[in-house]
Coordinates of C-alpha atoms in Angstrom, one line a residue:
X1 CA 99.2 -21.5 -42.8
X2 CA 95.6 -19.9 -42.4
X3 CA 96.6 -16.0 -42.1
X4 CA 98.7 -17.3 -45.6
X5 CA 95.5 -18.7 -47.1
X6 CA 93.8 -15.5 -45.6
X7 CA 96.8 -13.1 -46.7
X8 CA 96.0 -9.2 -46.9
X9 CA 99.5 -7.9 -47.0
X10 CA 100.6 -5.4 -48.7
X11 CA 103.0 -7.6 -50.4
X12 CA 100.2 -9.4 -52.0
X13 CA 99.1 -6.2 -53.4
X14 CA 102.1 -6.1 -55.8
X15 CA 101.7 -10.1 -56.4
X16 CA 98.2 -10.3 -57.5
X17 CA 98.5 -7.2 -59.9
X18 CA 102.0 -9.0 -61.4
X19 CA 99.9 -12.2 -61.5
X20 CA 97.2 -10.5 -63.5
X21 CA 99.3 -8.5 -65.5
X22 CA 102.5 -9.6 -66.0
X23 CA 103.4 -8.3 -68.7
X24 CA 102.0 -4.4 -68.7
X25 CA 104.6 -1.4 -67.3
X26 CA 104.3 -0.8 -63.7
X27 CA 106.6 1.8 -63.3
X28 CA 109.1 4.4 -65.3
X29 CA 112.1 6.1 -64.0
X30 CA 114.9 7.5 -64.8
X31 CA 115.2 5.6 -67.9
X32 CA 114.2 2.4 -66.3
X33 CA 110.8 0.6 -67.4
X34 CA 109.9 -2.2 -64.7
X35 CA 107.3 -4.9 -65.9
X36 CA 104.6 -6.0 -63.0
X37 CA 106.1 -9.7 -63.4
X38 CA 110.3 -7.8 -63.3
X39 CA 109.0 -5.6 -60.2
X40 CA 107.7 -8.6 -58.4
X41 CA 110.9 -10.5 -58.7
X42 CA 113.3 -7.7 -57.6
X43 CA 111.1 -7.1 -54.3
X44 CA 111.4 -10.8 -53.9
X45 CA 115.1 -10.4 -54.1
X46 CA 115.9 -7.3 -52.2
X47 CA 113.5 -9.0 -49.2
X48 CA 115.8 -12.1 -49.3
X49 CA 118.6 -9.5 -49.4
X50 CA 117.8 -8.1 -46.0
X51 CA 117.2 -11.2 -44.6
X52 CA 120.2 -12.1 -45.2
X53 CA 121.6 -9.4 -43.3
X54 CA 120.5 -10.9 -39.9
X55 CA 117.5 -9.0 -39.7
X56 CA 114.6 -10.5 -38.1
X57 CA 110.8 -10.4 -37.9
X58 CA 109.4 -6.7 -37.3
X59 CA 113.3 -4.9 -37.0
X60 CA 113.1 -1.5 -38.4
X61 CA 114.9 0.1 -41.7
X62 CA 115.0 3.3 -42.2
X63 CA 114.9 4.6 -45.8
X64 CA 116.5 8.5 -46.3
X65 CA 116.7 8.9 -50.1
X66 CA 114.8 10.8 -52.7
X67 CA 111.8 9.5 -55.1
X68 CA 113.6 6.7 -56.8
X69 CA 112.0 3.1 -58.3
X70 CA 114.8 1.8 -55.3
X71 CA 112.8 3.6 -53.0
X72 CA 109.8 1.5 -54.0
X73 CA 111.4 -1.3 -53.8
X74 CA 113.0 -0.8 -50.3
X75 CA 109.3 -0.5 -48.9
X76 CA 108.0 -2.6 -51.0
X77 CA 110.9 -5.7 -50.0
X78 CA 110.5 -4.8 -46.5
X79 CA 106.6 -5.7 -46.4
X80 CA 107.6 -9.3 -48.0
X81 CA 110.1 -9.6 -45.4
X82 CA 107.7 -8.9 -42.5
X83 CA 110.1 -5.8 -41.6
X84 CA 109.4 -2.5 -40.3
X85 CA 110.0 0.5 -43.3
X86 CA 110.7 3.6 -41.9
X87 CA 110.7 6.6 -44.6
X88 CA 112.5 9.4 -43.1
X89 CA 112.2 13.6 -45.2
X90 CA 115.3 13.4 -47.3
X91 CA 115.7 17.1 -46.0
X92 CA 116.6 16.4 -42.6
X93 CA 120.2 16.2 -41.2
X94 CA 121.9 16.5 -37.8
X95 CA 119.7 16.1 -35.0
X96 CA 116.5 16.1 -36.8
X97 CA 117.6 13.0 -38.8
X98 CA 119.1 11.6 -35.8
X99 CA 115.8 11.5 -33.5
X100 CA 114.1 9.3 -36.0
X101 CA 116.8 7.3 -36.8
X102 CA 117.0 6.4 -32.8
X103 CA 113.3 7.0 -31.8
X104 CA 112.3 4.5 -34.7
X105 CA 115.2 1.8 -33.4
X106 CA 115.9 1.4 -37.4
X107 CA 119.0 -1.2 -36.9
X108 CA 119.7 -0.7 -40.8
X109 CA 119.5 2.6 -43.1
X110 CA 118.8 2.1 -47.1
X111 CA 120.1 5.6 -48.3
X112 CA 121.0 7.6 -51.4
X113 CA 124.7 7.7 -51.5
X114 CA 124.7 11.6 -52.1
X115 CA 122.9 11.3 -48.4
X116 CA 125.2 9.4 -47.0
X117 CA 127.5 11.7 -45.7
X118 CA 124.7 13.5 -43.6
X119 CA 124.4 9.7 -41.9
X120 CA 128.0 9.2 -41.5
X121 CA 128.6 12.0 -39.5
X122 CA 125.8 11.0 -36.9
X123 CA 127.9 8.5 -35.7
X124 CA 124.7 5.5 -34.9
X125 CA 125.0 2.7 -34.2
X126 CA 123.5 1.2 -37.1
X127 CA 124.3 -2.5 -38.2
X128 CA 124.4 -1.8 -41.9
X129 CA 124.2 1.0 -43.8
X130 CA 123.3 0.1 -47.7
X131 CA 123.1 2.2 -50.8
X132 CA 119.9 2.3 -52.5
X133 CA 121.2 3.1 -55.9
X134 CA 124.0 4.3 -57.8
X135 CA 126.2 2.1 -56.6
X136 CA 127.6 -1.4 -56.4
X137 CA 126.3 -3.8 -54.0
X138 CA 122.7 -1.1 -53.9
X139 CA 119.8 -2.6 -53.0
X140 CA 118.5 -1.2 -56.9
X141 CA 121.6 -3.6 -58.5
X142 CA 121.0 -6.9 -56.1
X143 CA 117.0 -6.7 -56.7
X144 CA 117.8 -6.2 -60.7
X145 CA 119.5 -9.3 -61.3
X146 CA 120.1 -13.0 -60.6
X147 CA 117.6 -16.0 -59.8
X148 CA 114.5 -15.3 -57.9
X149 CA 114.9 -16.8 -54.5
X150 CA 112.3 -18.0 -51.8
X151 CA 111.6 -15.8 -49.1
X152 CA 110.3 -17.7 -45.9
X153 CA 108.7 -15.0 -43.8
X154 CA 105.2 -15.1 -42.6
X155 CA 104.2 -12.0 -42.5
X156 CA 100.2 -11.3 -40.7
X157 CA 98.0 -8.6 -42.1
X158 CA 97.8 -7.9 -38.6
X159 CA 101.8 -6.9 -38.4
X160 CA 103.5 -3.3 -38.9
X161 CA 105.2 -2.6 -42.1
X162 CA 105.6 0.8 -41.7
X163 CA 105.9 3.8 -39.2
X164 CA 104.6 7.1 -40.8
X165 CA 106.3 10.1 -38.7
X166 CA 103.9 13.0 -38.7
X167 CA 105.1 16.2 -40.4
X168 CA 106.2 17.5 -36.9
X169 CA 104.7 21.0 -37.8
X170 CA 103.9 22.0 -34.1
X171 CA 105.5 19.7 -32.2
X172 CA 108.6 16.6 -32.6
X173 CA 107.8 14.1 -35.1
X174 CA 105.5 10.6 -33.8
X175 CA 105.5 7.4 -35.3
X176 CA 101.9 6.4 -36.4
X177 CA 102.2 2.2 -36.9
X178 CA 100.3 1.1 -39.4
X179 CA 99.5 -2.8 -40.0
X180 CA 99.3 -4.1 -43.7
X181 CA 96.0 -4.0 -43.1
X182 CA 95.6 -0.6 -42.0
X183 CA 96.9 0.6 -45.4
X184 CA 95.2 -2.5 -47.3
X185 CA 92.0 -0.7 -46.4
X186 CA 93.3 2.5 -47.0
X187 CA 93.7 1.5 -50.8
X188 CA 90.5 0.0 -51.5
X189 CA 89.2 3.4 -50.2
X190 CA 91.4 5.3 -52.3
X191 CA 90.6 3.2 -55.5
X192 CA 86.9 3.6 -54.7
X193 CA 86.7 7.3 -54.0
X194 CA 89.2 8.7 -56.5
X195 CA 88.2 6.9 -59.2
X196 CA 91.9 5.2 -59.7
X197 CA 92.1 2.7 -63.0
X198 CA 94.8 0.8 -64.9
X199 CA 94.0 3.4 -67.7
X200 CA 95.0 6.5 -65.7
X201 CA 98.6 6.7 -66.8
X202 CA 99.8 8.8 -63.4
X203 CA 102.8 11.2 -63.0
X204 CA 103.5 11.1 -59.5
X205 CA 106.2 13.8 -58.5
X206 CA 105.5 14.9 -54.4
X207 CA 108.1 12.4 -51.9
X208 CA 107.5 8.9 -51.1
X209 CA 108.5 9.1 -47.9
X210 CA 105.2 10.9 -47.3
X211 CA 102.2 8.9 -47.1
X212 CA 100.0 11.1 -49.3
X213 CA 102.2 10.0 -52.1
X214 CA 102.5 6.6 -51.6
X215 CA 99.7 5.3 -49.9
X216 CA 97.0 7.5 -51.6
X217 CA 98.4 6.9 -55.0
X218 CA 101.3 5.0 -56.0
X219 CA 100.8 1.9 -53.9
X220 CA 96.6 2.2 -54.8
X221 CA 97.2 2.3 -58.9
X222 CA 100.2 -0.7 -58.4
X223 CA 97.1 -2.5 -57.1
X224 CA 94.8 -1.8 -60.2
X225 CA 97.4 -2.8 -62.4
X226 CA 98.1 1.1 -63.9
X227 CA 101.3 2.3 -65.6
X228 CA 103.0 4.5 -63.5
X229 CA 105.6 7.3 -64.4
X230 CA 108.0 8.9 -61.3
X231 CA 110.3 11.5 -60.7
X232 CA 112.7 12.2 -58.4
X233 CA 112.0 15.9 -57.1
X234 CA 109.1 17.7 -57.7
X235 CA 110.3 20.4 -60.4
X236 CA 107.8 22.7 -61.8
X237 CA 109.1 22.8 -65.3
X238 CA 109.8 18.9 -65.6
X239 CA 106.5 18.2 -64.3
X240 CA 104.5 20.6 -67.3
X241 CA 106.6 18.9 -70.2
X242 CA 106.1 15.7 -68.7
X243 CA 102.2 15.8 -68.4
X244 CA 102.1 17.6 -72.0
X245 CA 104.5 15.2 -73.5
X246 CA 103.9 12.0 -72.3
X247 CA 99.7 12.7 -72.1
X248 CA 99.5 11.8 -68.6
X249 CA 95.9 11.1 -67.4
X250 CA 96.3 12.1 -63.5
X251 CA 98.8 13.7 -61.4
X252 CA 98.5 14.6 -57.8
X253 CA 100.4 17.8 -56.2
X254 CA 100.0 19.3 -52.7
X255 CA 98.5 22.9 -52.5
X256 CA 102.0 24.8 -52.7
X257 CA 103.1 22.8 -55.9
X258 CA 99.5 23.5 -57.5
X259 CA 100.4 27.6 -56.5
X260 CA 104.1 27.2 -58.2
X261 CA 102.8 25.2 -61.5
X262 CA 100.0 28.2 -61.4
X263 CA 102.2 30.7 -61.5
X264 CA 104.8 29.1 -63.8
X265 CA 105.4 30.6 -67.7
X266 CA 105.4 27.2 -69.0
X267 CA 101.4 27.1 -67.5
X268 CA 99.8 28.5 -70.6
X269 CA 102.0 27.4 -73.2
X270 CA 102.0 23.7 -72.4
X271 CA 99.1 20.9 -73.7
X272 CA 97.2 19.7 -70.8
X273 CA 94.6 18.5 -72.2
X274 CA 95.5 14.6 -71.6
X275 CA 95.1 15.1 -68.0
X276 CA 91.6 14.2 -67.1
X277 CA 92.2 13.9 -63.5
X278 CA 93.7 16.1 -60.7
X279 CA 94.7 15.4 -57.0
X280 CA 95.2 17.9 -54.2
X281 CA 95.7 17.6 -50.7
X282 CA 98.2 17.2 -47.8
X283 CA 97.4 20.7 -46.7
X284 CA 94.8 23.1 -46.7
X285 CA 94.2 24.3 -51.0
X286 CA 93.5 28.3 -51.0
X287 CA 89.9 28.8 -52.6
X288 CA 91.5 31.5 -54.7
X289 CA 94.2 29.3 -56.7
X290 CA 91.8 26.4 -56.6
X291 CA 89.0 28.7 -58.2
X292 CA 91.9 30.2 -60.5
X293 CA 92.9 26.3 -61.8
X294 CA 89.5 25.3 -62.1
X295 CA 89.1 28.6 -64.5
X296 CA 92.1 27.5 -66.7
X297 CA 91.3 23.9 -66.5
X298 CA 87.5 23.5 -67.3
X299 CA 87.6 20.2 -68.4
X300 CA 89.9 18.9 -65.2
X301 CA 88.0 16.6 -62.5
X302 CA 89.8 18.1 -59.2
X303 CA 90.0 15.6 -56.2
X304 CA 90.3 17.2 -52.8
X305 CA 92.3 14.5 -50.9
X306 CA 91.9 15.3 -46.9
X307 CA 93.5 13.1 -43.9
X308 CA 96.2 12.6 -42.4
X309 CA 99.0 9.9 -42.3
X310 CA 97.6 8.0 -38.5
X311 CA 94.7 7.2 -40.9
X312 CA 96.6 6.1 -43.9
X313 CA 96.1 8.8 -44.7
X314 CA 93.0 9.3 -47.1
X315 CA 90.1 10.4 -45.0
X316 CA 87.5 11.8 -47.0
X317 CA 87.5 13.5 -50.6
X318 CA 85.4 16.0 -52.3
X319 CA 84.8 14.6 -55.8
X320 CA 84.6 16.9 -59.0
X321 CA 81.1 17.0 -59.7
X322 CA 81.1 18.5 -56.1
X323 CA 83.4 21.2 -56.2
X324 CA 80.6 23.2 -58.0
X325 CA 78.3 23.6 -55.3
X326 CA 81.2 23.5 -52.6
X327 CA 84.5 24.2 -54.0
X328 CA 85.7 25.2 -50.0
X329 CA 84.7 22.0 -49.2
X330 CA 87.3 18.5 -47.8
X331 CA 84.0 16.2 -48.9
X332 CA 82.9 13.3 -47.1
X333 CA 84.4 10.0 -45.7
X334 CA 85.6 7.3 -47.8
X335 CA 84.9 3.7 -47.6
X336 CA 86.9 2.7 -44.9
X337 CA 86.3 5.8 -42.7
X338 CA 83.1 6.8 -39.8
X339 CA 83.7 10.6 -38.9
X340 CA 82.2 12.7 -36.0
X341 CA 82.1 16.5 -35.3
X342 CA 82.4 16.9 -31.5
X343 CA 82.6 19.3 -28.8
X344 CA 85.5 19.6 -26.2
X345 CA 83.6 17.0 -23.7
X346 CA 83.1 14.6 -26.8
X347 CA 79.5 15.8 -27.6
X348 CA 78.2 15.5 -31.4
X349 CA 77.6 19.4 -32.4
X350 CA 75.2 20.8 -34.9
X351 CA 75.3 20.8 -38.1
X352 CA 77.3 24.4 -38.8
X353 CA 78.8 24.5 -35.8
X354 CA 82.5 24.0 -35.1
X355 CA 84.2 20.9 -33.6
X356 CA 87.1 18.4 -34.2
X357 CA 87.1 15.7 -36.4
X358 CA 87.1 12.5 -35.0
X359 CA 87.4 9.2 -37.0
X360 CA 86.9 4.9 -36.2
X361 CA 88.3 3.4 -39.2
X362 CA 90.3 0.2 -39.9
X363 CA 92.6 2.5 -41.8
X364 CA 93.8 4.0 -38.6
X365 CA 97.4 3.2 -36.8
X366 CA 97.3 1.6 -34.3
X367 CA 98.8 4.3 -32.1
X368 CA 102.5 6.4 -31.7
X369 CA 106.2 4.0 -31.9
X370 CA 106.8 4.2 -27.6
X371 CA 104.7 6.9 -27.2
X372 CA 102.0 5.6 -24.8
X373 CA 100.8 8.9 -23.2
X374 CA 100.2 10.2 -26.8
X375 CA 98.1 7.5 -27.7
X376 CA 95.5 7.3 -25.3
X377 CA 95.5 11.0 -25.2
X378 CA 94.5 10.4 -29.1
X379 CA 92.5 7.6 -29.0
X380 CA 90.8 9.0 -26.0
X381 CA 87.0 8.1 -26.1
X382 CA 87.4 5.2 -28.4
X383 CA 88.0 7.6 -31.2
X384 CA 91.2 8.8 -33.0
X385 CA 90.9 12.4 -32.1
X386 CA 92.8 14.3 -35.5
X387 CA 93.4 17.9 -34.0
X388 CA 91.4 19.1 -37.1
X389 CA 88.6 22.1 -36.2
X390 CA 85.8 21.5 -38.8
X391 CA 81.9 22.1 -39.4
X392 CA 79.7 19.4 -41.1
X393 CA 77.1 20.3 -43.2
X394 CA 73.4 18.7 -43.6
X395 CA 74.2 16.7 -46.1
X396 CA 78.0 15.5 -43.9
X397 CA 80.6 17.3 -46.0
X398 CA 83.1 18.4 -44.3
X399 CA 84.0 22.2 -44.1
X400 CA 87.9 22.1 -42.5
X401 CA 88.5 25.7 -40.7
X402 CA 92.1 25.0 -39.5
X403 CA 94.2 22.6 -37.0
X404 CA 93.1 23.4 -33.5
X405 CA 96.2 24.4 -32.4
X406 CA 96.8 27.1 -35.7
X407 CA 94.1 29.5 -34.5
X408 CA 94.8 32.8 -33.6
X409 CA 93.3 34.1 -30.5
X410 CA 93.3 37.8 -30.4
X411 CA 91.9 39.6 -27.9
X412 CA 89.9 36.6 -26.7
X413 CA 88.4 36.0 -30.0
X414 CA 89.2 32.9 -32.4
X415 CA 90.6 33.3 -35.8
X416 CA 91.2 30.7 -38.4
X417 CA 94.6 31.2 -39.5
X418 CA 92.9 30.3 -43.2
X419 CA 90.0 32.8 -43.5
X420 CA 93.0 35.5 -43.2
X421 CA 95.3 33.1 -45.4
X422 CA 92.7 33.0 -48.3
X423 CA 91.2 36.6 -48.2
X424 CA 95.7 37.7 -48.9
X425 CA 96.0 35.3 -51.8
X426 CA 93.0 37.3 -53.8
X427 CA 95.4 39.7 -54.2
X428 CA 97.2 40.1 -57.2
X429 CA 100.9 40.6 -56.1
X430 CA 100.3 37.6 -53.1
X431 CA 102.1 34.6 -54.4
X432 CA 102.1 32.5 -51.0
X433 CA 100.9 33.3 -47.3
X434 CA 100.9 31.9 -43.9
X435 CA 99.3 33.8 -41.4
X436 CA 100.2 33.0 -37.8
X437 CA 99.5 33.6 -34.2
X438 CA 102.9 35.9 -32.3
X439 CA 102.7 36.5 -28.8
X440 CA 101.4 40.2 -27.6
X441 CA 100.6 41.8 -24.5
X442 CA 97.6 43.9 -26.1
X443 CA 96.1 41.2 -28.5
X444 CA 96.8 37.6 -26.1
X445 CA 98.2 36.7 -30.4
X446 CA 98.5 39.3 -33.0
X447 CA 97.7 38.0 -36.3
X448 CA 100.7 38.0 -38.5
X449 CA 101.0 37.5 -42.1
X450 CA 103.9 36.4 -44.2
X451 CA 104.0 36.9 -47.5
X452 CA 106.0 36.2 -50.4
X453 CA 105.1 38.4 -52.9
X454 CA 105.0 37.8 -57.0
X455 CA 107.2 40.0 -59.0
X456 CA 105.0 42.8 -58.4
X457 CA 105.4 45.1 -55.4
X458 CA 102.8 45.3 -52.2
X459 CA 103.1 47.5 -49.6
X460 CA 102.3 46.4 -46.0
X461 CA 99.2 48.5 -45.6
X462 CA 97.8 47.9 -48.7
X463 CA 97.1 44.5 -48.2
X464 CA 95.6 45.4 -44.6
X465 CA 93.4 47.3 -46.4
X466 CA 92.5 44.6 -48.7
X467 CA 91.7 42.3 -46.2
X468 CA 89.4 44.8 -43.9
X469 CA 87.6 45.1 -47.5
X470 CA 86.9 41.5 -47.0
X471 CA 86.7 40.6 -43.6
X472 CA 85.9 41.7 -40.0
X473 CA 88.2 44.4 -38.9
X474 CA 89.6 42.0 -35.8
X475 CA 90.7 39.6 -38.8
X476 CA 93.2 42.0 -39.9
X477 CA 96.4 41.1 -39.9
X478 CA 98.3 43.4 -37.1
X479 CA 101.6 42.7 -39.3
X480 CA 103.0 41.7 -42.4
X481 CA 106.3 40.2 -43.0
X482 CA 107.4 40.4 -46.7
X483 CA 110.3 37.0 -47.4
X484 CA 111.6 34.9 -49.9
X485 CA 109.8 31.7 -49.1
X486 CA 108.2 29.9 -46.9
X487 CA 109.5 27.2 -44.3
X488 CA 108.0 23.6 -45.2
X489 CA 108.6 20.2 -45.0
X490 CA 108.7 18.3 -48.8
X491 CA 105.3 16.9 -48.9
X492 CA 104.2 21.0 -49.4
X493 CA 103.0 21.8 -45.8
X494 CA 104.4 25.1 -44.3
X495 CA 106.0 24.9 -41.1
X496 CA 104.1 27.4 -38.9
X497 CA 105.8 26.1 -36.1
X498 CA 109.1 27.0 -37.5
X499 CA 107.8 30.3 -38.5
X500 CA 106.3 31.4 -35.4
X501 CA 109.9 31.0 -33.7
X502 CA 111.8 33.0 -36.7
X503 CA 109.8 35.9 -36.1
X504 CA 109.5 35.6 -32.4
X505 CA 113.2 35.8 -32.5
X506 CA 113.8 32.3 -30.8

């Protein structure tokens, strides 16, 4: 009965807002308006609903399905239930899909029936396999209706509720466990530092199944009580008439949705002005597009949200009336967070100087799903080491140069992949770029640029030029590949991984 009495779940998040504002929207989709006091009753509902289904305390469930209000609710009913959510990229198929669905140990999968086939064909073992929506018997149809039934569990603050999978971008996926009140934390620091209130009226558009999306934002403004708008795939055009139409306040993107809304038509044409606040992050923003928004959005507030999902994943955030004096800047920690720079060996470094981040937080997870030997390796020291290679200024904003393991080195000297990345997109005809490291006899890594290019046409050596106009002559890209678009994963961050083997030709 105490850890009830002392309950910091994030179930409770959804039934304190719903007891202080029953009545007020909480969320809009597809149609579909959902009260605080309807949404509350339909988690309560789809929680007794997967009890019911033999599952017991801490038993995974995977969720593979696209940004829907029964995506919510899956998490959402899994937390009341004291079950384990596990969101899995509604991109993957075939064996990609199949090493979280066993890795996790998800017994049952809530999925989009247009998904299901890709499922199916794995052949698991899975006890149940249950529609999210658009269907009868979907989790959406048995939460919507019928009387509001007790739900038993006891769930701890102290107890999983979700496993975050990291974007896998160098290496196979791990499962970060976070506790309720891992992410509890996580959302007080998000509603502090970003300034979240129940009069924001958000548009949220990038994936649920990434934390950025729902821990940073969605689950945060539930928990102040805002009205909250969502869309099922992140479309450019949809997302300009929505903010001009419905005078959305806020609106997060990551840094490549930010680079396709910049270069849209509908850009210029369409009435911002509602939108007081704007959220990046999730990847690295180029200076030049983030200068180039700023410039077309005066009036904006721009947030620059850095982390990463074993922390929740909101780490530290440079506010607007920073980005003046340090627009290149990832900020400083938020409530919840201490940070370090250190050396190799652990050592604090210099202001200026280059190091990894480090955090202690009580945001952080609590280690990877039956991956011992890649915990301690990360919490080595008594610190959750992020792979992140930074500098901290005097005054402890952070200055993020590039993951550890995306510098280049050529000829035995270190490149950040980013310098090169940002000096390419001042140029006109660059409309994205990932520069990366390629194995070479002469150069140890020859730095290699890939670029898709706007409608105008670039020729290889004139933007070598451009960048030896800009930066030291060693920085220059050795080659450029010219494509279509860029590999990445749906929450927006290129997969350099991916594209190192392309061109290596494995």
């Amino acid at each position: 009965m105490t850890s009830i009495v002392r309950s910091s779940t994030v179930s409770d998040i959804l039934r304190r807002s719903a007891g202080r504002v029953p009545d007020r929207v909480a969320l809009k989709f597809a149609g579909r308006t959902w009260t605080y006091a309807e949404l509350d009753a339909a988690v309560t509902r789809a929680a007794a609903h997967l009890l019911s289904l033999g599952l017991r305390h801490g038993d995974r469930v995977a969720a593979y399905g696209k940004n829907s209000d029964a995506f919510l609710l899956g998490f959402l009913a899994c937390a009341r239930a004291g079950l384990v959510h596990v969101p899995v990229n509604y991109n993957l198929t075939g064996d990609e899909l199949a090493y979280l669905l066993q890795q996790s140990g998800s017994t049952v999968a809530l999925v989009d029936p247009a998904l299901r086939g890709n499922v199916d064909e794995l052949g698991l073992p899975l006890k149940h396999i249950l529609p999210l929506r658009d269907s009868d018997g979907s989790l959406l149809a048995v939460a919507s209706a019928g009387e509001v039934p007790t739900v038993d569990a006891e769930v701890a603050d102290t107890d999983l509720v979700q496993l975050l999978y990291t974007s896998g971008t160098t290496s196979r996926p791990k499962g970060a466990m976070m506790t309720h009140r891992a992410l509890v934390h996580e959302y007080l620091s998000c509603i502090v530092d970003l300034d979240l209130t129940d009069g924001d009226d958000p548009l949220h558009v990038m994936p649920l199944y990434h934390s950025a999306q729902m821990h940073v934002f969605l689950l945060p403004w539930l928990a102040v009580g805002a009205t909250n708008t969502l869309l099922e795939i992140p479309d450019p055009a949809d997302i300009l008439r929505g903010l001009a139409a419905d005078r959305h306040g806020a609106f997060f993107a990551a840094p490549t949705l930010w680079v396709a809304l910049a270069n849209h038509p509908d850009f210029g044409a369409q009435d911002l002005s509602a939108l007081r606040k704007a959220y990046y992050g999730a990847s690295i923003m180029p200076g030049p597009v983030l200068e180039r928004l700023r410039q077309a959005m005066p009036e904006l507030g721009f947030y620059n949200c850095f982390g990463q999902s074993e922390i929740g994943p909101l780490a530290a955030v440079l506010r607007p009336e920073d980005h003046e004096a340090r627009p290149d800047s990832a900020g400083r920690p938020v409530l919840f967070v201490e940070a370090r720079v250190v050396d190799a060996e652990g050592n604090d470094v210099a202001p200026g100087e280059l190091g990894e981040v480090v955090y202690r937080s009580p945001q952080l997870c609590l280690g990877y799903w039956d991956k011992p030997e890649e915990t301690e390796e990360a919490f080595a020291g008594g610190w959750f080491h992020s792979g992140d290679l930074v500098r901290l200024d005097e005054e402890g904003y952070l200055f993020v140069v590039d993951r550890i393991k995306d510098v280049i080195n050529t000829g035995g000297v270190m490149v950040a992949s980013r310098e090169v990345e940002d000096a390419l997109y001042t140029h006109p005809a660059v409309g994205e770029v990932a520069v990366v490291g390629l194995p070479d006899e002469k150069w140890i890594e020859a730095i290699t640029a890939v670029v898709v290019p706007k409608d105008k046409a670039v020729a290889e050596d004139e933007l070598t030029r451009w960048v030896k106009d800009r930066l030291a002559s060693f920085k220059v890209p050795k080659r450029v590949h010219f494509v279509d678009d860029l590999p990445r994963n749906a929450s927006g961050k290129i997969l350099k991984r991916e594209l190192r083997d392309r061109l290596a030709g494995r």
